[in-house]
Coordinates of C-alpha atoms in Angstrom, one line a residue:
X72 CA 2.3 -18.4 13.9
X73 CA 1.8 -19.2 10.6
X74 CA -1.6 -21.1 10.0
X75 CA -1.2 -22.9 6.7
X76 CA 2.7 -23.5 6.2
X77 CA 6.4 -21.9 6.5
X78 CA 9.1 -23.5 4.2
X79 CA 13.0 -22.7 4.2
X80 CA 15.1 -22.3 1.3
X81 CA 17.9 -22.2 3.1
X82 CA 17.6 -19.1 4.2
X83 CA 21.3 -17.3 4.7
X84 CA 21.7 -14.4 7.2
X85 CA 20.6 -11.4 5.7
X86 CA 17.9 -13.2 3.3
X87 CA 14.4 -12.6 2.3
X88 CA 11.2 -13.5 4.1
X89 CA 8.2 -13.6 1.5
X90 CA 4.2 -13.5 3.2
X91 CA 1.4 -14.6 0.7
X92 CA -1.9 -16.0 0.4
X93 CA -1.3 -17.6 -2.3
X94 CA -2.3 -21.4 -1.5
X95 CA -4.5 -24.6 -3.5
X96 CA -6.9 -23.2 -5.9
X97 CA -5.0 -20.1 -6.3
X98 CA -1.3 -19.8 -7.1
X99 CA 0.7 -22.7 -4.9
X100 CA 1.9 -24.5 -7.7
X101 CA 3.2 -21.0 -9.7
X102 CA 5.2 -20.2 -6.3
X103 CA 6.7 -23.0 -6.1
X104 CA 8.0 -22.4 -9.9
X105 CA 9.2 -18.7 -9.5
X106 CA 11.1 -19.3 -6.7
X107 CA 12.7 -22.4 -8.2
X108 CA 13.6 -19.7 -11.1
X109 CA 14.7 -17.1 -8.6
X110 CA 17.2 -20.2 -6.5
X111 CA 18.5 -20.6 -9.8
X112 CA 19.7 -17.0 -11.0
X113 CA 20.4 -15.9 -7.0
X114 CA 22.0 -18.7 -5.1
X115 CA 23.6 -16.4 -2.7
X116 CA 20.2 -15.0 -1.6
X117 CA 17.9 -17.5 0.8
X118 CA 14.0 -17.2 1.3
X119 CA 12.0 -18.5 3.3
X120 CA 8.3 -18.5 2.6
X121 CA 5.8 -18.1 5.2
X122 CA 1.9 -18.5 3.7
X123 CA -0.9 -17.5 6.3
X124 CA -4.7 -18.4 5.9
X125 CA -5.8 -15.5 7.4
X126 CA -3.1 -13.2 6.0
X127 CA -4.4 -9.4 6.2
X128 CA -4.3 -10.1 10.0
X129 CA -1.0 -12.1 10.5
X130 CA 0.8 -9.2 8.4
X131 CA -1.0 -6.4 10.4
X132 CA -0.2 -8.2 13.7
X133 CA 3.5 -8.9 12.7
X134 CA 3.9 -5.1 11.6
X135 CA 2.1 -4.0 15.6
X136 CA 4.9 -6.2 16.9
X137 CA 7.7 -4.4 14.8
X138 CA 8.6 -7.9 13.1
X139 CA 7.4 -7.8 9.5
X140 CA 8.2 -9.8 7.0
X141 CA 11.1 -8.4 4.6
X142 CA 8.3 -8.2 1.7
X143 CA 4.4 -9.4 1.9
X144 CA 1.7 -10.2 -0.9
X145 CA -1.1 -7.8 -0.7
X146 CA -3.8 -6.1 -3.2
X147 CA -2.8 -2.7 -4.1
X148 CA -4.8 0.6 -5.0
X149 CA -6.9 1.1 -1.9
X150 CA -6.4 -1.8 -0.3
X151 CA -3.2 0.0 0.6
X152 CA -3.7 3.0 1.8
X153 CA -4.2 1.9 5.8
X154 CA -0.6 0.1 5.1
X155 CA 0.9 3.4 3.6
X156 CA -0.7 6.0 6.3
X157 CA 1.0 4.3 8.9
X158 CA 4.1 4.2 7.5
X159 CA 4.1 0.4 7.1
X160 CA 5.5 0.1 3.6
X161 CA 8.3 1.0 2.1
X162 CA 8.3 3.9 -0.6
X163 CA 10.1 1.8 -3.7
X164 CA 10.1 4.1 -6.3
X165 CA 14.1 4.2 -6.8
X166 CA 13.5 0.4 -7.6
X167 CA 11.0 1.2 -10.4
X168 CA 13.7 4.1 -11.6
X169 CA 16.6 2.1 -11.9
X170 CA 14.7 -0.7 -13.2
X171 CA 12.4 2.0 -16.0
X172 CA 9.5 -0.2 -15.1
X173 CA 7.4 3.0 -16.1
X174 CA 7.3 1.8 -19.2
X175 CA 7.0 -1.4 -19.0
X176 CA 4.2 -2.1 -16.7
X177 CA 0.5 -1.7 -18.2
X178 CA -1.2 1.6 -17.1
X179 CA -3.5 -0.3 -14.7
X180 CA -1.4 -2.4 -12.7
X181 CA 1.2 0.5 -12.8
X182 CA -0.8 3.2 -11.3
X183 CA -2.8 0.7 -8.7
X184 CA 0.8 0.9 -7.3
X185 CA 1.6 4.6 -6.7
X186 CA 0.2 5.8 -3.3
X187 CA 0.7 9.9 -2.5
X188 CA 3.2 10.1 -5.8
X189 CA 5.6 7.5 -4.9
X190 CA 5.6 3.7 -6.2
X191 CA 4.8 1.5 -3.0
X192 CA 4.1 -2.2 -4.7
X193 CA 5.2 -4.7 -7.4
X194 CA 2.0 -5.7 -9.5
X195 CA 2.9 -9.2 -10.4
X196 CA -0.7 -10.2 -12.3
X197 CA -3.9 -9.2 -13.7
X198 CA -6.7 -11.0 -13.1
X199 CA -10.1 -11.0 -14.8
X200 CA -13.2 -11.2 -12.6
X201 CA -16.2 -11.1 -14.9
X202 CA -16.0 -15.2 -16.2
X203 CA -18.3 -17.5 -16.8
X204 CA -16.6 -20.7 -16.9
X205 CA -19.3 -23.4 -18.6
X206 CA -19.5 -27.0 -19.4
X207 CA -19.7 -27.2 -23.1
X208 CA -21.7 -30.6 -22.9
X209 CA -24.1 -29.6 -20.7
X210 CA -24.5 -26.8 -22.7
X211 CA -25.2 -28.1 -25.7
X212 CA -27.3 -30.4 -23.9
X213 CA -29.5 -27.7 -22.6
X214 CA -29.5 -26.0 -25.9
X215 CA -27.9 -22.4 -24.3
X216 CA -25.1 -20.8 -26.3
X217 CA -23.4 -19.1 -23.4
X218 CA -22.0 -16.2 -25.7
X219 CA -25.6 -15.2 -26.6
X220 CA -26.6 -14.4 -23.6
X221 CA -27.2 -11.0 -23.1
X222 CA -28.0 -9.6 -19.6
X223 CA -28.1 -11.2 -16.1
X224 CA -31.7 -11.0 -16.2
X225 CA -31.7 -13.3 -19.1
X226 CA -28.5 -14.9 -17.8
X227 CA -30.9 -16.3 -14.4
X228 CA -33.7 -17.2 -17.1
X229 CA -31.2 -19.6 -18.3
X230 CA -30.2 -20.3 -14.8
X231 CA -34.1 -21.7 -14.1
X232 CA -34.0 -23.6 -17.2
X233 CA -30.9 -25.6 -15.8
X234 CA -32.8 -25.9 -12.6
X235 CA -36.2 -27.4 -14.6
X236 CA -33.9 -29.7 -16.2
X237 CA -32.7 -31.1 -13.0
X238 CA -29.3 -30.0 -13.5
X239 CA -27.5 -27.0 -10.7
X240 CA -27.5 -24.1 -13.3
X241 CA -24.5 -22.7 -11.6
X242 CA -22.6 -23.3 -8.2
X243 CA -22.4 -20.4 -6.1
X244 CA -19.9 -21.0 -2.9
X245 CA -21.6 -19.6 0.2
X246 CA -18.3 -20.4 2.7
X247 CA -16.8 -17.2 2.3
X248 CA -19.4 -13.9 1.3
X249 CA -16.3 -12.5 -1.0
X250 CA -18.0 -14.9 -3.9
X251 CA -20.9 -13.7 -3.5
X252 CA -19.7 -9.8 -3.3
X253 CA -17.7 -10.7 -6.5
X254 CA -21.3 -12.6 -8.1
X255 CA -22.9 -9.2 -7.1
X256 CA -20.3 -7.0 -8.5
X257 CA -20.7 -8.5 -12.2
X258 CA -24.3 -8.2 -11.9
X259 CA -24.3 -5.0 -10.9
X260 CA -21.9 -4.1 -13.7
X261 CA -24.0 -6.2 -16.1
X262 CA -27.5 -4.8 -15.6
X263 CA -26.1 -1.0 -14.8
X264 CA -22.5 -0.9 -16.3
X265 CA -19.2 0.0 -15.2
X266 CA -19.5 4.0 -14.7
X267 CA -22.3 2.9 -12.6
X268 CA -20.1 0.8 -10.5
X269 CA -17.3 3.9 -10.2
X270 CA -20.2 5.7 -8.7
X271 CA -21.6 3.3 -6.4
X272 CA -18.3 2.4 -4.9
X273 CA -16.5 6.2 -5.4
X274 CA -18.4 9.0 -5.6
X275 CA -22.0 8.7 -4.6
X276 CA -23.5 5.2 -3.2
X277 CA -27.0 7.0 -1.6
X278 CA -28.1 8.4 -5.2
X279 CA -27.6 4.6 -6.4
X280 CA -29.9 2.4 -3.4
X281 CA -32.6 1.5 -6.2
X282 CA -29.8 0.1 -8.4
X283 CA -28.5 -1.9 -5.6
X284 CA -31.8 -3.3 -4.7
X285 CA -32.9 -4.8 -8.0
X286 CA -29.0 -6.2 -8.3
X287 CA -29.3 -7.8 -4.9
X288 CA -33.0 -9.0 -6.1
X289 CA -31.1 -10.8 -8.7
X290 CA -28.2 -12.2 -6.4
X291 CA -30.8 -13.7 -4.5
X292 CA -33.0 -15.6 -7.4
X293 CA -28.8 -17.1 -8.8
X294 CA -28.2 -17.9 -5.0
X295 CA -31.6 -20.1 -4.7
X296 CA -30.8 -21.8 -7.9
X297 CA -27.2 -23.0 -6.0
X298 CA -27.1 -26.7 -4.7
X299 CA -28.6 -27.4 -1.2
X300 CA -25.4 -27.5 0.6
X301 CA -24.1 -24.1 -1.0
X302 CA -23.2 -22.5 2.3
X303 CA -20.8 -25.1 3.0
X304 CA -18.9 -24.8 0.3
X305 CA -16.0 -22.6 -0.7
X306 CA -14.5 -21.3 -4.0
X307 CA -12.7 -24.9 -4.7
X308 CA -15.0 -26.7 -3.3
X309 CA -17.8 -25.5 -6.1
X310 CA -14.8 -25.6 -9.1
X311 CA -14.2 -28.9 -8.1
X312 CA -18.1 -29.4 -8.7
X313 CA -17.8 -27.9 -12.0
X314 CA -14.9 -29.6 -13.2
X315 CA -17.4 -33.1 -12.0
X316 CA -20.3 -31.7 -14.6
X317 CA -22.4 -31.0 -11.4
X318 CA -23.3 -28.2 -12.7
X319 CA -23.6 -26.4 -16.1
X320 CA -21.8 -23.1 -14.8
X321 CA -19.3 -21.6 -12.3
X322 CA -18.4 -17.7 -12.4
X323 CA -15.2 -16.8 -11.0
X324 CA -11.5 -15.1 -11.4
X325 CA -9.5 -16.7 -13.9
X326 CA -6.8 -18.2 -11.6
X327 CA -9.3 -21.1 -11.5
X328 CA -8.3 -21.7 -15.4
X329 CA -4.6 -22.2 -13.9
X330 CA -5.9 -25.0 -11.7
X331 CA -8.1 -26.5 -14.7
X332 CA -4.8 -26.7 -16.7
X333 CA -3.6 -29.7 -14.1
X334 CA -6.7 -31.7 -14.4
X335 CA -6.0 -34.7 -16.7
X336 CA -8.1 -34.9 -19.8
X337 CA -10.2 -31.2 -19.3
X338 CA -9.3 -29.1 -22.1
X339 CA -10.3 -25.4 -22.8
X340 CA -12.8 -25.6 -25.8
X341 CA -13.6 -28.7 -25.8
X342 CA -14.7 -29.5 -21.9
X343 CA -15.0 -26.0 -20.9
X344 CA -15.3 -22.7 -22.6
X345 CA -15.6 -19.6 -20.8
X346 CA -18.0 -16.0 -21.6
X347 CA -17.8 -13.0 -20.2
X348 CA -20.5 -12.4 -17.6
X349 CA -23.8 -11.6 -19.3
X350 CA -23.8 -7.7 -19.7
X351 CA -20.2 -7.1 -19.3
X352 CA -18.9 -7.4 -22.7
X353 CA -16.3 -4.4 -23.1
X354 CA -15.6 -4.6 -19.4
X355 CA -12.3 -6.1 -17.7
X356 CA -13.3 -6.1 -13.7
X357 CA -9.8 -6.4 -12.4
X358 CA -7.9 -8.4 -9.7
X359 CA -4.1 -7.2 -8.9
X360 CA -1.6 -9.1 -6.7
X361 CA 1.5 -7.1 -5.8
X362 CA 4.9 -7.5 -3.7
X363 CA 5.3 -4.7 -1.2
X364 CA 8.1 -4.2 0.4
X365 CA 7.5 -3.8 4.7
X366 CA 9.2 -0.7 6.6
X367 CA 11.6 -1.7 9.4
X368 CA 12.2 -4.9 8.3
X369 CA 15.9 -4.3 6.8
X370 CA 15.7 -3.7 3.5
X371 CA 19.0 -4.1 2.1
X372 CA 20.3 -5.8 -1.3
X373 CA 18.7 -9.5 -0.8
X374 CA 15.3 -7.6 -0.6
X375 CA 16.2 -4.9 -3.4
X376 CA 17.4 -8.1 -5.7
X377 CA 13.8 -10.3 -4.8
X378 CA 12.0 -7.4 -5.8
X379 CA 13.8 -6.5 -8.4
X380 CA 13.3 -10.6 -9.9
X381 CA 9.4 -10.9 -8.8
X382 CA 8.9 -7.5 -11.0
X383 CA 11.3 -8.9 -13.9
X384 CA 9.5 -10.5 -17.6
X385 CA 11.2 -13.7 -17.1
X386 CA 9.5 -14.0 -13.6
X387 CA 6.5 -12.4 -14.4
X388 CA 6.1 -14.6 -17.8
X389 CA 6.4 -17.9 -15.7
X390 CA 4.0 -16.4 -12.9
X391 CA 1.3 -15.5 -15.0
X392 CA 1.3 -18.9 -17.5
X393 CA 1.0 -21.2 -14.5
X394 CA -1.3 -18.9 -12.3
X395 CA -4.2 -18.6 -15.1
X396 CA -3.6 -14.5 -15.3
X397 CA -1.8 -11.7 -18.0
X398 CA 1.2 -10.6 -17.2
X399 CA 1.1 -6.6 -16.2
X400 CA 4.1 -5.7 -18.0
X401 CA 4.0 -5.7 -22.1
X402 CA 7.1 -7.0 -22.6
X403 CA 6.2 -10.5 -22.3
X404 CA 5.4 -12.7 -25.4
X405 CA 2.4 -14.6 -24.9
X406 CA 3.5 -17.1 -27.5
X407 CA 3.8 -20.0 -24.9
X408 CA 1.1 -19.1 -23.0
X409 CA -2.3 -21.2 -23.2
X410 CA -4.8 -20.1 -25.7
X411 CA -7.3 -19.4 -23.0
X412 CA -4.6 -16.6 -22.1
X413 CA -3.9 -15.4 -25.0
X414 CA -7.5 -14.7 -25.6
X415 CA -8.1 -12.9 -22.7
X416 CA -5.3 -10.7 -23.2
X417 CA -6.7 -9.9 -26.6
X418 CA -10.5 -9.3 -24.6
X419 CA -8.2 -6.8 -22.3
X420 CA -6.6 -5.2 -25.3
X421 CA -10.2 -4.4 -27.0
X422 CA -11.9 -3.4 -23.7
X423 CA -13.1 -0.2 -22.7
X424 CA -13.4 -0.3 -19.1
X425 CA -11.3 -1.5 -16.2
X426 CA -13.0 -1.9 -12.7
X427 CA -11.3 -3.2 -9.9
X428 CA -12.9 -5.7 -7.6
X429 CA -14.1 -4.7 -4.5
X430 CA -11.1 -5.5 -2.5
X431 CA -9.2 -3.1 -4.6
X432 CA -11.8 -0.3 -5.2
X433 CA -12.7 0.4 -2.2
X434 CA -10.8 1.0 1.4
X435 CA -10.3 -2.4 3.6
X436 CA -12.5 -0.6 6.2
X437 CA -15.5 -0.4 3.6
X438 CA -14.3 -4.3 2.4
X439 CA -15.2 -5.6 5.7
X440 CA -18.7 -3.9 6.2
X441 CA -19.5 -4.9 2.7
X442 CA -18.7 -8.5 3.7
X443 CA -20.9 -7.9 6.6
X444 CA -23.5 -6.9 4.8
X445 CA -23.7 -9.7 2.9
X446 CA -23.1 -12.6 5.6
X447 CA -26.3 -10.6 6.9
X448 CA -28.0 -10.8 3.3
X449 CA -27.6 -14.6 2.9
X450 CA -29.3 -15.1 6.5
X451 CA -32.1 -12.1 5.9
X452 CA -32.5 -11.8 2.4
X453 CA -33.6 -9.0 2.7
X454 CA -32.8 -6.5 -0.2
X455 CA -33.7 -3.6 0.8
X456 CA -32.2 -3.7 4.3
X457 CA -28.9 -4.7 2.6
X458 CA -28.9 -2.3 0.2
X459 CA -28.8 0.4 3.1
X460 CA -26.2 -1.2 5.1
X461 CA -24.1 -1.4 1.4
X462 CA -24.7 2.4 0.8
X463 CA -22.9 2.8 4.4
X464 CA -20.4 0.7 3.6
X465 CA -19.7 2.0 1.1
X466 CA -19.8 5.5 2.6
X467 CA -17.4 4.2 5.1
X468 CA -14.4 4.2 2.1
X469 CA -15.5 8.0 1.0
X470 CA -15.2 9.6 4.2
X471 CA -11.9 7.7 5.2

């Protein structure tokens, strides 16, 4: 059953069931616009939307019990291949044909969505990972310009002159250990750089255990520095924090600038600003949502039209305003878009390296241990015990 809500749009016989995660804090208010949008140019077609909380295991479940949903939200690249091996998905690339979204869609979203030659998903966003999001009061009250800060060494120097001052440098959510895999990820990326990264997660994680060690060192010293209750809290629980000035930072994925557009009187530049994570200038650490399409769930010409719409610019162009995210295709003005957008579409457009968070980089078998790893980490603390487990983990992706 679903466990957060199902909603009818009057669905029709035939119709389109749509899966997702999407939810508060991250995309339920940009739904609820594109599908208005899609009601609107495709009356005849009904969908009914069905959001899970713990969605990688509803969709699997459904898919064991041969009733999937006509099309699901998922991550692509890696994330994927599990999905694609067992036959799950539907190969789609006579959609991208007809449609020529070859050329349309950015290089990195487009190619996150070709499995074994043939195009299996609908990138619908990019997100950026590597954000710090900063109070510019508190800032200036601490006398810390965020852009001058070079390295995350320097970064948790600043972060112990917050704490000094009696002020929580920066929130770090605990709740969930995907925050703190994605705080880890930035400072590895920061202190070693990105072709680092490709090696750790792709090629060769053993001949990189020192590296991990210093950058879980370092995850540790920002996680001490988090308010007492930190563990309790998840991703919207600390942005709600922020948004309060209780505390001077908050690093996360820029769908949290979508939410900070609805909050009355908080304006980009002059309540908040937002860096790049110390060390990471140059570097665009990627997050991708995509529309897959499920095997042997009847696709016919409601499903071929949805996909067709959710992979369209006018779609796309209202997604990616309200969601806080670029828009994978460059055929979209940005012209209406917010100017915290539009400048990190420029940032993308200089940048010379594109990692992919975790959850896209590496297999969903390796995802999980990594998570593990560090639920283990935040009881243990124990570096160099979790730096093994990660070079597993990590292992665990190659040799699938």
């Amino acid at each position: 059953m679903p466990s957060t809500a199902t909603r009818d749009a009057g669905a029709r016989r035939g119709g389109v069931e749509l899966a997702h995660f999407w939810g508060a804090g991250d995309g339920e208010r940009m739904l609820a616009a594109v599908l208005e949008e899609f009601r609107s140019r495709h009356p005849e077609v009904g969908v009914t939307e069905t959001a899970y909380d713990n969605h990688g295991l509803e969709i699997k479940s459904r898919i064991l019990k041969q009733d999937p949903p006509s099309v699901f939200v998922e991550w692509p690249d890696r994330n994927l291949e599990p999905y694609h091996r067992a036959g799950a998905i539907r190969n789609i690339t006579d959609v991208w044909e007809d449609n020529g979204w070859a050329d349309a869609f950015i290089e990195g979203a487009r190619e996150r969505s070709r499995m074994g030659g043939e195009y299996v998903a609908v990138p619908v966003d990019i997100h950026r990972m590597n954000n710090v999001f900063y109070n510019v009061e508190l800032a200036e009250e601490m006398g810390v310009d965020p852009a001058r800060v070079d390295d995350p060494r320097e970064f948790l120097e600043v972060l112990e002159a917050c704490d000094a001052g009696g002020l929580v440098g920066m929130e770090q959510p605990k709740k969930n250990p995907s925050t703190l895999v994605q705080l880890f990820t930035n400072i590895f990326i920061g202190q070693f750089g990105a072709s680092a990264f490709a090696e750790l997660t792709r090629e060769d994680p053993a001949g990189l255990e020192s590296e991990l060690r210093e950058a879980l060192e370092l995850v540790d010293a920002y996680s001490e520095l988090a308010s007492e209750d930190a563990a309790f809290l998840d991703m919207v629980d600390a942005s709600d924090r922020f948004v309060a000035r209780e505390s001077v930072f908050f690093h996360q994925g820029d769908w949290m600038a979508g939410e900070y557009a609805d909050v009355a009187d908080y304006d980009y530049g002059r309540d908040w600003g937002r860096v790049n994570f110390p060390g990471t200038d140059g570097v665009y650490v990627m997050g991708v949502d995509s529309v897959v399409a499920a095997e042997n769930a009847g696709f016919g010409p409601d499903t071929r039209t949805f996909l067709e719409f959710v992979g369209s610019p006018e779609a796309l162009e209202i997604l990616n305003r309200i969601k806080g995210s670029i828009p994978p295709r460059r055929d979209i003005s940005l012209d209406s878009y917010p100017q915290f957008l539009q400048e990190q579409f420029a940032d993308f457009e200089r940048a010379d390296h594109f990692p992919a968070g975790h959850a896209l980089q590496i297999t969903p078998g390796a995802f999980v241990e990594v998570k593990t790893a560090f639920s283990d980490f935040l009881a243990d603390r124990d570096p160099a015990a979790t730096a093994a487990k990660l070079v597993d983990a990590y292992q665990v992706g190659l040799d699938g």
